[in-house]
Coordinates of C-alpha atoms in Angstrom, one line a residue:
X1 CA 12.1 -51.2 -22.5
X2 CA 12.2 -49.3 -19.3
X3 CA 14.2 -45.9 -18.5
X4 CA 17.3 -46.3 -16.3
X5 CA 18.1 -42.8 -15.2
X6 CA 19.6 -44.0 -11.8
X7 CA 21.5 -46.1 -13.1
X8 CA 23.1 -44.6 -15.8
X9 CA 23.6 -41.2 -13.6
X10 CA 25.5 -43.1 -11.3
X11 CA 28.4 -44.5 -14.2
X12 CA 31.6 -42.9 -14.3
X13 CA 32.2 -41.0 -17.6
X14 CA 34.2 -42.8 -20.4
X15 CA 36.7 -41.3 -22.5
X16 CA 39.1 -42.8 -25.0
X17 CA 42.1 -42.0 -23.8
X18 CA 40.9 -41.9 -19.9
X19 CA 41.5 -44.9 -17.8
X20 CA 38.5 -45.9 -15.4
X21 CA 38.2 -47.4 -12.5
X22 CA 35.2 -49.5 -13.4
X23 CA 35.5 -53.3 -14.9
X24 CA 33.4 -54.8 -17.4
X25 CA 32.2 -57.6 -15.3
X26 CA 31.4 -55.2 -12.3
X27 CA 29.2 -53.0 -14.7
X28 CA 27.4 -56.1 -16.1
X29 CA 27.0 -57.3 -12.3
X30 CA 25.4 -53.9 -11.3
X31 CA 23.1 -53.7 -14.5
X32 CA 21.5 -57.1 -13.5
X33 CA 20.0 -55.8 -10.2
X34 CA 17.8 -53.6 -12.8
X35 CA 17.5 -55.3 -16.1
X36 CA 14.5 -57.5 -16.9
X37 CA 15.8 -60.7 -18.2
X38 CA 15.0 -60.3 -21.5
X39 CA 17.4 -56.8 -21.2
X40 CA 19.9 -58.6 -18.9
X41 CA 20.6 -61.2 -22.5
X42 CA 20.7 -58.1 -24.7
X43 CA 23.5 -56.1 -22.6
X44 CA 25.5 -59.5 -21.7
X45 CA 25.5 -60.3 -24.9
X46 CA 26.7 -57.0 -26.4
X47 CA 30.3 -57.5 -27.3
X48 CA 33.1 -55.3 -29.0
X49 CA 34.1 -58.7 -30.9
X50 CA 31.2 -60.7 -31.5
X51 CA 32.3 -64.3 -32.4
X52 CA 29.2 -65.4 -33.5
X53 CA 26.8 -65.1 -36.2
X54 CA 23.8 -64.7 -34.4
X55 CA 21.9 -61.4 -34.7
X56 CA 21.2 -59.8 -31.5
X57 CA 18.6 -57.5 -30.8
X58 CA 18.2 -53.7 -31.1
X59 CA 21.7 -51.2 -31.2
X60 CA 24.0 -54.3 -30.6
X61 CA 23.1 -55.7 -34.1
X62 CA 23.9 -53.0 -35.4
X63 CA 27.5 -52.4 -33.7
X64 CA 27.6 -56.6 -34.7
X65 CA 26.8 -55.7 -38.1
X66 CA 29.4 -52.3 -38.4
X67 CA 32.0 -54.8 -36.8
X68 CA 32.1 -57.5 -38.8
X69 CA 32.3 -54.9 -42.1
X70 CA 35.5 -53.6 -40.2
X71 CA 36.3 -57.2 -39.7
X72 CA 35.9 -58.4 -43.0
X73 CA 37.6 -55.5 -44.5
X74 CA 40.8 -56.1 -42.9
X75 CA 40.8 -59.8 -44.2
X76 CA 40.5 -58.5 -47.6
X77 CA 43.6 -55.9 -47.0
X78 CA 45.6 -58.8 -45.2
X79 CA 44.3 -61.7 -47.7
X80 CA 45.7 -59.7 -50.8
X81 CA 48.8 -58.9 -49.5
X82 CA 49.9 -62.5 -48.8
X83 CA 47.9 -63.7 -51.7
X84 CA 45.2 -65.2 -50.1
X85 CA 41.5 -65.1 -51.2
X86 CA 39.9 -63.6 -48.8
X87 CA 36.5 -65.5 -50.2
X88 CA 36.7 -68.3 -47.3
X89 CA 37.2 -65.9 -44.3
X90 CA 34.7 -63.3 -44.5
X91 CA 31.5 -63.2 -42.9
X92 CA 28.9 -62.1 -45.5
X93 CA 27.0 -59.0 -44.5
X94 CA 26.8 -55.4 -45.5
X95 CA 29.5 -53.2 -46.3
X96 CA 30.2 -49.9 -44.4
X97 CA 32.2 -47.2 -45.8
X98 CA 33.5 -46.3 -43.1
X99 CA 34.8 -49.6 -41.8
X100 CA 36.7 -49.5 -45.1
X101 CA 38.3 -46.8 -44.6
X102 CA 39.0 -47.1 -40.9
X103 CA 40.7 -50.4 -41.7
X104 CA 42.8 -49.0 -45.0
X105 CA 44.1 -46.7 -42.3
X106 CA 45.1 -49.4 -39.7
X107 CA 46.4 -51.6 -42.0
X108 CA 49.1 -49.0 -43.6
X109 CA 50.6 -48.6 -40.3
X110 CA 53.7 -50.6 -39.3
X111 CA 53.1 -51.0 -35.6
X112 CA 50.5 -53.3 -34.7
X113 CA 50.1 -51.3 -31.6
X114 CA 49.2 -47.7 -33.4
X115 CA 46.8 -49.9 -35.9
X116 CA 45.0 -52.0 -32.8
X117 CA 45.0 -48.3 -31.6
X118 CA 43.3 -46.6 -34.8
X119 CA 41.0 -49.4 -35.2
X120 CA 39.8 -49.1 -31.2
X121 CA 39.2 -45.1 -31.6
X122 CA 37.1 -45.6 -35.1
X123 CA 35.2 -48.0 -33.0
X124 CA 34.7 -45.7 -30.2
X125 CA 33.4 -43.3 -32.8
X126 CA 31.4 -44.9 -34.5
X127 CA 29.8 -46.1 -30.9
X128 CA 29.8 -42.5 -29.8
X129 CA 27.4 -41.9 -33.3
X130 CA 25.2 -44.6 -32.0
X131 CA 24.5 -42.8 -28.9
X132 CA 22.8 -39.8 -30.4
X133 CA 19.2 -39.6 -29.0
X134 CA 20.0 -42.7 -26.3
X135 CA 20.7 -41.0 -22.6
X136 CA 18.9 -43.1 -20.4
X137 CA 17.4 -46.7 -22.0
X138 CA 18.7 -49.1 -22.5
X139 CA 20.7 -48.8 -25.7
X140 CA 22.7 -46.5 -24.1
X141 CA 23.6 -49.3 -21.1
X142 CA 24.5 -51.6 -24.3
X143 CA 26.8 -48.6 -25.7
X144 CA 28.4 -47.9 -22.6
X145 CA 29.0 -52.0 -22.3
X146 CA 30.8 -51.8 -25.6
X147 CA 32.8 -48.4 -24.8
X148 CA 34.0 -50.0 -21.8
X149 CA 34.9 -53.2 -23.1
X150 CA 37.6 -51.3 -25.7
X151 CA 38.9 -49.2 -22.4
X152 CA 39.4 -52.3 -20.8
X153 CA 40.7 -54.2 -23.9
X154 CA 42.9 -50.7 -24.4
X155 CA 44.3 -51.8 -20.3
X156 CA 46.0 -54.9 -21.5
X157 CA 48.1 -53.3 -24.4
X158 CA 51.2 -52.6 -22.8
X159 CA 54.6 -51.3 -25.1
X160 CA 56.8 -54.0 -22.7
X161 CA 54.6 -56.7 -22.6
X162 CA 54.0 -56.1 -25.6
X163 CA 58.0 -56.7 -27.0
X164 CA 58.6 -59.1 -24.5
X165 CA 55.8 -61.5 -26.2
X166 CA 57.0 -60.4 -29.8
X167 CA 60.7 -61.6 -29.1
X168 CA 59.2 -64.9 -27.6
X169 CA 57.9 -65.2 -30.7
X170 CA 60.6 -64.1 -32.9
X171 CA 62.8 -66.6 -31.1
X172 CA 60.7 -69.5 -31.6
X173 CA 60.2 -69.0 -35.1
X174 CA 64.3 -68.7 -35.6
X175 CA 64.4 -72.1 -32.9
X176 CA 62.5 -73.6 -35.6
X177 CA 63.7 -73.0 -38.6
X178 CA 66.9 -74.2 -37.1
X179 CA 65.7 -77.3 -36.1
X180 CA 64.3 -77.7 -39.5
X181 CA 68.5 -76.5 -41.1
X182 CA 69.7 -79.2 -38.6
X183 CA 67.4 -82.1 -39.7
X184 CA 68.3 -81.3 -43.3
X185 CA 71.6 -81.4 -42.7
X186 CA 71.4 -85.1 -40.8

């Protein structure tokens, strides 16, 4: 695996709560030109929420791994409190620690907004623990991927959208129930 110092001196710098002015796709476009194409699978493949079970290769499988801990954690939380058994929606795997408690945190909030929130910054951290000792190969380009794929997912949370869609919802759900009161009335 080669050394990238060019191109990772060139990025912008990524914080949390920083917007950039760099997209996903045009990142993934500029790491082509220099990735061999057995890199080029590894970083394309590198997502923030992998919907697959296949392992990838090097750092990635490990933020897969991490994420699906979080992921199955927070069907647990959600399972028992509806009364569901979580059993049938989990993805087996190891358990992390902190995953747990990162998602025990998200779910007790009430706004789905602060919890998509908490659970994007725990990411970010734990990604940011990743990087330690990666500054110019290409784990780091996979890292970076995956930071800026939660500043760009981070991008499309807005508070007005955001209540516009919920009372879309809302209202459809009341429109039904009253179709269903109408029918048994009839």
């Amino acid at each position: 695996m080669g050394q990238y110092y060019y191109t990772i001196a060139s990025l912008p710098l990524l914080n949390y709560d920083e917007p950039v002015d760099l997209k996903h796709s045009d990142y993934l476009e500029d790491c082509r030109k220099w990735l061999k194409p057995l890199e080029w699978s590894i970083l394309k493949s590198s997502l923030i929420n992998p919907e697959t079970e296949n392992e990838f290769l090097g750092i990635a499988e490990e933020y897969r791994k991490w994420e699906i801990s979080l992921r199955n954690e927070l069907v647990v939380l959600r399972g028992a409190a509806i009364g569901i058994d979580p059993e049938n929606y989990t993805i087996g795997g190891e358990r992390f620690l902190d995953a747990a408690a990162l998602a025990a945190a998200a779910f007790k909030e009430e706004s789905p907004l602060v919890a998509e929130n908490i659970l994007n910054m725990g990411r970010w951290e734990y990604i940011e623990n990743l990087k330690v000792g990666h500054f110019f190969d290409l784990e780091f380009l996979v890292l970076y991927s995956l930071q800026l794929q939660i500043v760009e997912r981070k991008r499309c949370f807005d508070e007005e959208t955001g209540f516009a869609k919920y009372q879309e919802i809302y209202k459809n759900i009341l429109s039904g129930i009253d179709d269903v009161a109408v029918g048994e009335q009839a």
